[in-house]
XYZ file of C-alpha atoms in Angstrom:
601
model
C 14.520 210.176 198.534
C 14.472 213.823 199.668
C 17.135 216.177 200.877
C 17.757 219.855 201.345
C 20.748 219.669 198.993
C 21.650 220.972 196.541
C 20.465 224.484 197.397
C 19.675 226.372 194.190
C 18.292 229.755 193.255
C 14.772 230.222 192.047
C 11.168 229.884 193.144
C 8.587 227.214 192.430
C 9.631 223.884 190.904
C 13.278 223.893 189.744
C 14.239 220.959 187.539
C 17.733 219.618 188.192
C 19.726 216.705 186.783
C 18.576 214.140 189.342
C 15.312 215.507 190.659
C 13.290 218.614 191.306
C 13.838 221.316 193.916
C 10.870 223.238 195.294
C 10.868 226.651 196.927
C 7.799 228.547 198.132
C 7.215 231.754 200.047
C 5.028 231.167 203.107
C 6.327 233.475 205.869
C 3.575 232.736 208.403
C 3.607 228.961 208.055
C 4.722 226.786 210.929
C 5.551 223.903 208.592
C 5.432 223.187 204.876
C 5.767 219.945 202.951
C 5.473 219.078 199.298
C 3.070 216.312 198.346
C 2.648 214.658 194.991
C 2.992 211.661 192.731
C 6.572 211.182 193.927
C 5.588 210.498 197.572
C 2.056 209.108 197.284
C 0.696 212.472 198.445
C 1.923 211.822 201.968
C 2.173 215.144 203.906
C 4.727 213.642 206.283
C 7.066 212.269 203.617
C 8.746 215.420 202.290
C 9.054 218.238 204.831
C 10.547 221.486 203.591
C 13.209 223.482 205.430
C 12.652 227.079 206.427
C 14.984 229.659 204.889
C 15.490 233.375 205.242
C 12.735 235.771 204.118
C 9.941 233.294 204.793
C 10.883 230.815 202.055
C 10.731 227.026 202.354
C 12.914 224.648 200.334
C 13.374 220.974 199.571
C 15.064 218.869 196.888
C 13.170 215.737 195.839
C 15.487 213.290 194.133
C 12.815 211.088 192.590
C 10.558 213.902 191.343
C 10.478 214.588 187.605
C 8.678 216.643 184.955
C 5.041 215.647 184.595
C 4.596 214.883 188.299
C 1.551 216.440 189.919
C 2.070 218.144 193.268
C 0.877 220.658 195.849
C 2.125 222.184 199.073
C 0.717 221.190 202.465
C 1.001 224.333 204.584
C 0.453 224.185 208.339
C -0.304 227.193 210.490
C -1.383 226.473 214.030
C -3.879 223.632 214.025
C -4.785 224.060 210.357
C -3.147 222.412 207.344
C -4.053 223.680 203.893
C -3.240 222.311 200.465
C -2.143 224.965 197.991
C -1.110 225.007 194.335
C 2.347 226.528 193.839
C 2.000 230.277 193.075
C 4.696 229.966 190.406
C 3.615 226.735 188.794
C 3.586 226.869 184.979
C 1.013 224.136 184.459
C -2.046 222.880 186.343
C -4.474 220.067 185.700
C -7.224 222.674 186.050
C -7.873 225.738 188.181
C -8.927 223.660 191.221
C -6.739 220.646 190.494
C -3.035 220.067 191.030
C 0.141 221.723 189.945
C 2.292 219.938 187.367
C 6.089 220.040 187.231
C 6.590 221.528 183.784
C 9.706 220.845 181.758
C 10.849 224.216 180.378
C 12.859 222.640 177.553
C 11.350 223.433 174.161
C 12.563 223.428 170.563
C 12.107 226.991 169.375
C 13.585 225.994 166.010
C 15.825 229.027 165.908
C 13.042 231.545 166.537
C 14.578 234.969 165.919
C 11.469 236.987 165.111
C 11.935 240.734 164.699
C 9.178 242.988 165.987
C 7.905 245.344 163.268
C 8.558 249.023 163.773
C 5.832 250.336 166.038
C 4.674 252.863 163.427
C 4.047 249.938 161.056
C 2.079 247.779 163.503
C -1.498 246.752 162.788
C -2.848 245.014 165.900
C -5.575 242.370 165.924
C -7.090 241.912 169.373
C -8.293 238.365 169.786
C -9.511 235.693 172.196
C -8.186 232.152 171.972
C -11.319 230.456 173.305
C -13.789 231.986 170.837
C -11.779 232.791 167.690
C -12.045 229.339 166.116
C -13.226 225.974 167.393
C -12.314 222.987 165.298
C -14.920 220.256 165.608
C -17.307 219.970 168.525
C -15.121 221.532 171.196
C -16.704 223.942 173.653
C -13.618 226.122 173.710
C -11.018 227.062 171.139
C -7.409 226.033 171.673
C -4.017 227.320 170.572
C -3.967 224.571 167.949
C -7.442 225.526 166.727
C -6.415 229.129 166.402
C -3.358 228.342 164.271
C -5.632 226.804 161.655
C -6.880 230.325 160.870
C -3.437 231.870 160.441
C -3.962 231.936 156.660
C -6.996 234.168 157.141
C -4.961 236.588 159.249
C -2.022 236.534 156.845
C -4.390 237.400 154.023
C -5.862 240.189 156.092
C -2.392 241.638 156.626
C -2.326 242.262 160.368
C 1.136 241.814 161.871
C 0.508 241.737 165.634
C -1.913 239.511 167.534
C -2.938 240.934 170.898
C -4.054 237.892 172.858
C -6.591 238.312 175.640
C -5.366 236.796 178.938
C -4.325 233.145 178.945
C -3.302 232.675 182.592
C -5.255 229.779 184.144
C -8.746 230.932 185.112
C -11.802 229.384 186.726
C -13.552 226.945 184.393
C -12.899 226.663 180.659
C -14.892 229.655 179.389
C -13.773 233.144 180.298
C -12.556 236.391 178.827
C -9.424 235.700 180.893
C -9.570 238.686 183.228
C -9.939 236.453 186.296
C -6.483 234.881 186.650
C -6.501 232.137 189.285
C -2.908 230.999 188.682
C -0.956 233.849 187.070
C 2.072 231.743 186.053
C 0.137 228.794 184.598
C -1.179 228.700 181.026
C -4.889 227.962 180.665
C -5.154 224.168 180.485
C -8.249 224.224 178.238
C -6.293 226.215 175.635
C -3.380 223.780 175.536
C -1.153 224.651 178.470
C 2.431 225.955 178.335
C 3.695 223.796 175.485
C 0.632 224.643 173.428
C 1.339 228.330 173.875
C 5.009 227.948 172.982
C 4.083 226.198 169.739
C 1.526 228.936 169.092
C 4.092 231.720 169.521
C 6.749 229.922 167.477
C 4.375 229.310 164.585
C 2.903 232.813 164.826
C 6.406 234.223 164.440
C 7.005 232.022 161.410
C 3.759 233.388 159.947
C 4.884 236.979 160.542
C 2.826 237.854 163.613
C 4.158 239.568 166.707
C 2.481 238.377 169.900
C 1.301 240.938 172.437
C -0.116 239.351 175.562
C -2.753 240.811 177.861
C -1.710 240.616 181.528
C -3.866 241.297 184.584
C -2.058 242.873 187.537
C -4.823 245.104 188.934
C -6.416 242.117 190.691
C -6.156 238.351 190.856
C -9.028 235.864 190.764
C -11.350 236.369 192.512
C -12.357 232.681 192.339
C -10.322 229.418 192.405
C -7.571 231.505 193.973
C -5.047 229.518 196.014
C -3.113 232.761 196.575
C -5.935 233.850 198.900
C -4.712 233.592 202.509
C -1.981 231.397 201.072
C -0.147 230.556 204.296
C -3.137 231.019 206.596
C -2.362 234.579 207.668
C -4.564 237.613 206.997
C -5.730 240.838 208.542
C -9.298 242.101 208.513
C -10.498 238.825 206.941
C -8.783 239.830 203.721
C -6.407 238.086 201.330
C -3.204 237.564 203.254
C 0.383 237.813 202.083
C -0.197 238.466 198.369
C -2.839 241.168 198.840
C -3.538 244.438 200.549
C -5.275 243.744 203.825
C -6.908 247.151 204.192
C -9.166 249.406 202.097
C -6.717 249.208 199.183
C -7.719 245.603 198.510
C -11.067 246.547 196.966
C -11.353 246.562 193.158
C -14.329 246.483 190.772
C -13.588 242.774 190.204
C -13.145 241.560 193.779
C -11.334 242.221 197.042
C -8.071 240.984 195.553
C -5.705 243.818 194.655
C -2.079 242.655 195.061
C 0.066 244.417 197.654
C 2.279 246.503 195.359
C 4.254 247.783 198.341
C 5.501 244.378 199.478
C 8.818 243.356 197.950
C 7.941 239.699 197.470
C 4.682 240.580 195.706
C 6.382 243.180 193.535
C 8.939 240.563 192.498
C 6.166 238.033 191.888
C 4.499 240.397 189.400
C 7.761 241.589 187.843
C 8.971 238.013 187.348
C 5.628 237.108 185.816
C 5.932 239.899 183.244
C 9.476 238.871 182.372
C 8.478 235.210 182.113
C 6.306 235.962 179.096
C 9.203 237.576 177.238
C 12.015 235.312 178.376
C 10.342 231.899 178.375
C 7.498 232.358 175.885
C 9.122 234.805 173.426
C 6.204 237.247 173.422
C 6.841 240.626 171.827
C 4.885 242.891 174.117
C 2.463 243.181 177.007
C -0.845 244.966 177.287
C -1.655 245.767 180.944
C -5.320 245.508 181.846
C -6.851 248.659 183.407
C -3.787 250.330 184.874
C -6.075 252.911 186.487
C -6.703 250.343 189.231
C -3.010 249.643 189.673
C -2.252 253.296 190.292
C -5.367 254.132 192.335
C -7.879 252.456 194.616
C -11.092 253.577 192.939
C -10.006 255.492 189.860
C -9.976 258.895 191.537
C -6.926 261.135 191.996
C -7.621 261.181 195.742
C -6.882 257.473 196.202
C -3.582 257.078 194.391
C -1.363 254.076 195.076
C 2.197 255.385 194.552
C 3.764 251.941 194.846
C 1.483 250.711 192.031
C 2.809 253.468 189.789
C 6.348 252.594 190.847
C 5.767 248.936 190.041
C 4.704 249.701 186.474
C 7.791 251.898 186.076
C 10.021 249.060 187.261
C 8.431 246.414 185.041
C 8.514 248.645 181.975
C 12.205 249.395 182.585
C 12.917 245.685 182.893
C 10.924 244.786 179.785
C 12.503 247.453 177.607
C 15.955 246.706 178.992
C 15.623 243.016 178.163
C 13.978 243.511 174.770
C 14.021 247.101 173.486
C 11.664 246.265 170.633
C 8.988 244.934 173.007
C 5.928 247.156 173.238
C 4.085 247.801 176.484
C 0.505 249.045 176.234
C -1.546 250.600 179.022
C -5.295 250.374 179.194
C -6.006 253.368 181.401
C -8.526 255.390 179.350
C -8.057 258.535 181.427
C -6.075 260.433 178.772
C -3.070 260.729 181.063
C 0.115 261.754 179.232
C 2.225 260.490 182.106
C 1.381 256.859 181.305
C 3.581 257.129 178.211
C 6.224 259.520 179.512
C 9.576 257.996 180.423
C 10.127 257.203 184.083
C 13.002 259.710 184.033
C 10.317 262.367 183.496
C 8.050 260.902 186.178
C 6.039 258.784 183.745
C 5.090 255.136 183.942
C 7.217 254.279 180.905
C 4.600 252.573 178.744
C 5.255 252.549 175.005
C 1.678 253.462 174.137
C -1.853 253.430 175.537
C -5.406 252.770 174.399
C -6.903 256.109 173.386
C -10.343 256.901 174.807
C -10.316 260.213 172.937
C -10.483 258.317 169.672
C -12.759 255.364 170.260
C -15.598 257.050 172.128
C -16.159 260.082 169.874
C -15.689 258.113 166.667
C -18.154 255.422 167.746
C -20.595 258.201 168.583
C -20.188 259.791 165.152
C -20.547 256.482 163.314
C -23.601 255.272 165.198
C -25.689 258.462 165.240
C -28.982 257.675 163.475
C -29.202 261.130 161.858
C -26.514 262.740 159.728
C -27.263 266.119 161.268
C -26.104 264.780 164.637
C -22.665 263.736 163.382
C -20.284 266.147 165.025
C -17.253 266.934 162.865
C -15.598 268.618 165.859
C -15.417 265.166 167.465
C -13.806 263.761 164.332
C -11.241 266.564 164.219
C -10.270 266.171 167.866
C -10.076 262.374 167.538
C -7.756 262.595 164.528
C -5.524 265.244 166.102
C -5.233 263.819 169.604
C -1.918 262.390 170.777
C 0.104 261.932 173.953
C 3.280 263.934 174.511
C 3.198 265.049 170.891
C 3.681 261.500 169.612
C 0.883 259.730 167.739
C 2.516 256.316 168.240
C 1.857 256.711 171.972
C -1.789 255.876 171.309
C -3.614 252.783 170.059
C -6.727 253.698 168.071
C -9.743 251.494 167.412
C -13.514 251.449 167.127
C -13.985 247.932 168.528
C -12.320 246.130 171.428
C -13.500 243.420 173.807
C -14.792 246.133 176.151
C -16.420 248.223 173.431
C -18.491 245.339 172.036
C -19.854 243.920 175.308
C -21.119 245.116 178.684
C -24.147 246.806 177.147
C -22.458 247.816 173.907
C -22.457 245.941 170.612
C -20.459 245.659 167.431
C -20.570 248.721 165.175
C -22.930 247.148 162.572
C -25.379 246.241 165.352
C -25.154 249.689 166.902
C -25.959 251.202 163.503
C -28.814 248.858 162.571
C -29.687 246.211 165.116
C -32.485 244.804 162.953
C -30.364 244.363 159.814
C -26.612 244.428 160.370
C -25.993 243.712 156.676
C -27.977 246.750 155.557
C -26.341 249.389 153.372
C -26.076 251.932 156.214
C -24.425 249.392 158.521
C -21.923 248.298 155.891
C -21.037 251.796 154.750
C -20.563 253.390 158.170
C -18.801 250.361 159.659
C -16.245 250.451 156.864
C -15.847 254.207 157.367
C -14.761 253.388 160.902
C -12.156 250.896 159.683
C -10.895 253.436 157.127
C -10.579 256.103 159.795
C -8.637 253.751 162.092
C -6.194 252.920 159.297
C -5.637 256.505 158.140
C -5.463 258.384 161.454
C -2.086 258.838 163.207
C -1.553 256.186 165.876
C -1.235 252.409 166.123
C -4.376 250.906 164.556
C -6.199 247.973 166.144
C -9.057 245.747 165.020
C -11.073 243.372 167.175
C -11.554 239.824 165.949
C -14.278 239.521 163.321
C -14.437 243.247 162.650
C -12.994 242.573 159.201
C -16.130 240.651 158.208
C -18.667 242.812 160.075
C -19.293 240.425 162.943
C -22.452 241.601 164.676
C -24.014 241.269 168.112
C -21.639 241.425 171.041
C -18.588 239.557 172.237
C -19.272 236.417 174.283
C -16.696 233.859 175.376
C -19.089 230.940 174.878
C -19.730 231.686 171.201
C -17.275 231.140 168.382
C -16.827 233.868 165.796
C -19.429 233.471 163.076
C -17.204 232.336 160.224
C -20.271 232.221 157.975
C -20.074 236.001 158.124
C -16.567 235.754 156.687
C -17.971 233.795 153.753
C -20.777 236.324 153.318
C -18.482 239.353 153.518
C -15.393 238.371 151.561
C -15.484 241.803 149.943
C -15.347 243.613 153.281
C -12.378 241.425 154.235
C -10.671 242.530 151.002
C -11.534 246.166 151.773
C -9.963 245.838 155.224
C -6.935 244.060 153.785
C -6.470 246.837 151.235
C -6.547 249.472 153.963
C -4.031 247.519 156.039
C -1.767 247.185 153.018
C -1.876 250.942 152.527
C -1.370 251.584 156.243
C 1.785 249.430 156.228
C 2.967 251.036 152.959
C 3.475 247.609 151.386
C 3.381 248.996 147.831
C 5.573 251.981 148.609
C 3.282 254.892 147.791
C 1.518 255.603 151.113
C 4.472 256.062 153.443
C 2.743 259.029 154.991
C 0.214 256.745 156.691
C 3.075 255.448 158.858
C 4.051 258.986 159.834
C 3.397 261.181 162.823
C 2.050 264.168 160.923
C -1.490 265.231 160.077
C -3.069 268.421 158.794
C -6.873 268.580 158.735
C -7.238 271.252 156.086
C -10.881 270.779 155.062
C -13.842 270.604 157.441
C -17.375 270.973 156.113
C -19.605 270.897 159.189
C -22.802 271.332 157.185
C -22.225 268.553 154.654
C -20.189 266.384 157.074
C -17.028 266.073 154.993
C -13.455 266.084 156.325
C -10.165 265.977 154.416
C -6.670 265.705 155.862
C -3.084 265.246 154.781
C -0.782 262.565 156.250
C 2.994 262.466 155.861
C 6.206 261.085 157.293
C 8.829 263.140 155.444
C 6.691 264.538 152.627
C 6.823 264.365 148.847
C 5.759 261.736 146.277
C 5.110 258.204 147.562
C 4.805 259.727 151.038
C 2.166 262.440 151.314
C -1.396 261.107 151.362
C -4.674 262.968 151.235
C -7.725 261.357 152.832
C -11.247 262.662 152.253
C -14.234 261.206 154.095
C -17.927 261.849 153.585
C -19.804 261.160 156.831
C -23.263 261.808 155.371
C -25.786 260.087 153.118
C -25.379 262.555 150.286
C -23.815 262.047 146.881
C -21.720 264.904 145.489
C -21.146 264.882 141.746
C -18.583 267.688 142.055
C -16.938 268.220 145.445
C -14.058 270.676 145.736
C -11.233 270.415 148.237
C -7.630 271.567 148.489
C -4.437 269.737 147.539
C -0.909 270.419 148.751
C 0.928 269.695 145.474
C 0.394 270.080 141.747
C 0.173 267.241 139.268
C -1.725 263.958 139.197
C -2.976 262.346 142.391
C -3.646 258.626 142.119
C -6.596 257.171 143.927
C -5.242 254.422 146.142
C -8.497 253.490 147.831
C -12.234 254.015 147.676
C -14.533 252.429 150.241
C -17.410 252.606 147.713
C -16.183 249.992 145.231
C -18.505 247.207 144.123
C -15.784 244.637 144.686
C -16.228 245.256 148.405
C -20.012 244.830 148.370
C -22.741 244.442 145.780
C -24.597 247.142 147.705
C -21.910 249.735 146.992
C -22.158 251.989 143.944
C -18.580 252.258 142.699
C -19.221 255.880 141.873
C -16.184 257.696 143.292
C -13.705 259.605 141.151
C -10.490 257.884 140.149
C -7.232 259.742 139.632
C -7.437 263.513 139.752
C -5.283 266.407 138.510
C -4.636 269.364 140.794
C -5.777 272.751 139.522
C -3.475 275.716 140.098
C -5.940 277.622 142.284
C -5.631 277.887 146.080
C -8.315 276.315 148.263
C -8.635 275.221 151.893
C -5.362 276.986 152.657
C -3.643 274.718 150.129
C -1.971 276.011 146.959
C -4.013 273.737 144.660
C -7.487 272.244 144.386
C -9.447 269.442 142.757
C -13.031 268.450 142.197
C -14.202 264.870 142.685
C -17.307 262.724 142.659
C -17.847 261.802 146.300
C -20.412 259.103 147.174
C -22.217 258.944 150.525
C -20.460 257.467 153.561
C -17.235 257.065 151.586
C -13.528 257.348 152.328
C -10.996 258.036 149.575
C -7.193 257.981 149.764
C -4.934 259.744 147.261
C -1.169 259.991 146.872
C 1.323 260.914 144.158
C 3.577 258.551 142.229
C 3.852 256.869 138.866
C 1.840 253.847 140.077
C -1.528 253.019 138.657
C -4.659 253.789 140.611
C -6.158 251.214 142.951
C-alpha cells in the first residue's frame, strides 16, 4: 500500500513506524516513482507526488529497512533508474540502494577529542591496512584487529582515507560514486559505526577524509540525475559550464546552487551526527575555491561553502577538527570566517613536507640545506603552529611517482643504515617541530616502495623493525608529554638558536610556558659525521636529562648507541644562550633533552 501521507521532513529514505517515506530532488523530471522489493520493482506501482522546489515524495506502507530500491525518473520519452543520492547503503556502486536502519547501539559513546596540541595523527586506508585471511580488500572489522598495534604506537587520531562508496572494491577512495553511502566492501554503514565506537573505546579520535572538489567520475548516478543538462555536462548536481572541469573529471559540484550546497553541507554533518566522527579532512580545497588552481579562476561560492560547513561543524561539535588539504600556503584557509577566512582548524603544510623530504633524501651531505630545515621548523599560519599539520609521508607523498622515505634514500636496500638513520630523523623532526604531527600507515616500521590500494601493508616489516616501532612510540610518548617532562613539545614556541651550515647540525628550544618539565632542547645532526665533543648552547643551568636518542641499539642493531646521556650546563654563554654543554653526537642522530628529577631515557 502506498500513500502520500504522512508528509514528513527529510530527504532520501525516511523510516517511520509503519513504513518508509521517500523524498528525492529531481526538478526537471516529468514523473518519478520508487521501485523496489516492496512493489516487485514495478515502475507503475508507486508513483511519487511532486512538491515545491522540485522534490518528489511518497510514503510506502509496506517498505521496511533492508529493502532494496531505486527511483524510476521519467523526462520526456526517457525513463532512467537512479540510486537515491542520499542513500546510506548500496549493494555495490552499480547495484541498488538499501533502506538503512539508522538505529545503532553506541553503548554510551561519549569520547572526548584530545586537545589539538596533543594530537598525533595516523593517516590510514581501510582497504590496505590489514587483510585478515584471503580477502582482496581490508574491512572495518579487519582493521580493528590491529588496534593493539596502534595503541602500542601511541597515536591518538586515525585519519581515514575516504570511505564513501566508490567504483569497484579497490580504490584510494577519492572517486566517490555515492557520497552518502559507506563503501560496501569495507562493511557498509553498520560496519563503520562499530569501527568508530570501538576506536573511541581504544582511545582513537576518528578524522574522516571527505571529497567535495569533485564526485565520481565513474559509477555516478548523480550524473544528469533527472535527465537535464546543459552543454552535455552533468546536470543538476554539477556546474554545466567551464567550472565543471577538474583534474579528476568533469564533475565539480555546483557550489552556487542551494540544493547542492545543502547536499554537501548535510553530508559533512552526517559524519559527525550519525557516525560520531571527530573531524573532517577536506580533499584538495584548492579545487573547491578555484577552477584550475590559479587566482584568476576563483570560485567565490566554493569558498563560501567551506565557510558555512566549518561554521556548522564547529557549532555542532566545538572540539571537532577540520583540516584543509590546499598546499598553497594560504593563511586565509585557517583564518576565521569573521576575518574573511575559510574557518578551517588547520591545514596540511607544504612548507614542511617538501623541504624536509628534500633534505632527508639528498644523496650527499653537502647538499642538505639547513636553511630549508630552519624555515620548515619556523613556518606557521597566522602565528599559530597548531594551524598546520606536519609530516614527511602521506598518501600523496608516497605515490604518483614518489616513494616512501627509505626507498627514496636507498631504493636498492631500504633496510640499509643510511635509510634507517635518515628515515628516523624525519620521524623525530615531525614529532619535535611545532604543529600537529602526522604519520602515514607503515611509516613506523619503515614500509618501503609506494602506496598501492591493491597491496596490504607488509606486516613482515613490522616484525623486522620492532625497534623502529619502539623508537617511533617513544617519540610519540614524548610529543604527547605522557611522562610529564616534555610539555614544551606540545607548545607553540620554538627558538632555533644553533645552526651549523657546514657540519649540518641544528639545535632548537621548544616550550609551552617554560621552566623544568616544560622546556626541551632538540639537537639534530643531518650529516654522516661523528662528533666526540660537540658544543651548543643551553637556556638554563643545571642538569639536562636525555629523554631520547635516535642512535640507540635498542632501536636497531645497526645503530651505535654512542650519544651522550645526561649533561650539565657550563656557566659560559654560547649560541646566544647563557650556558653551554658539550656532547658526543653520532651521525644522522636526533637528541632530546629537558630538565627534571626524572631519570634519563
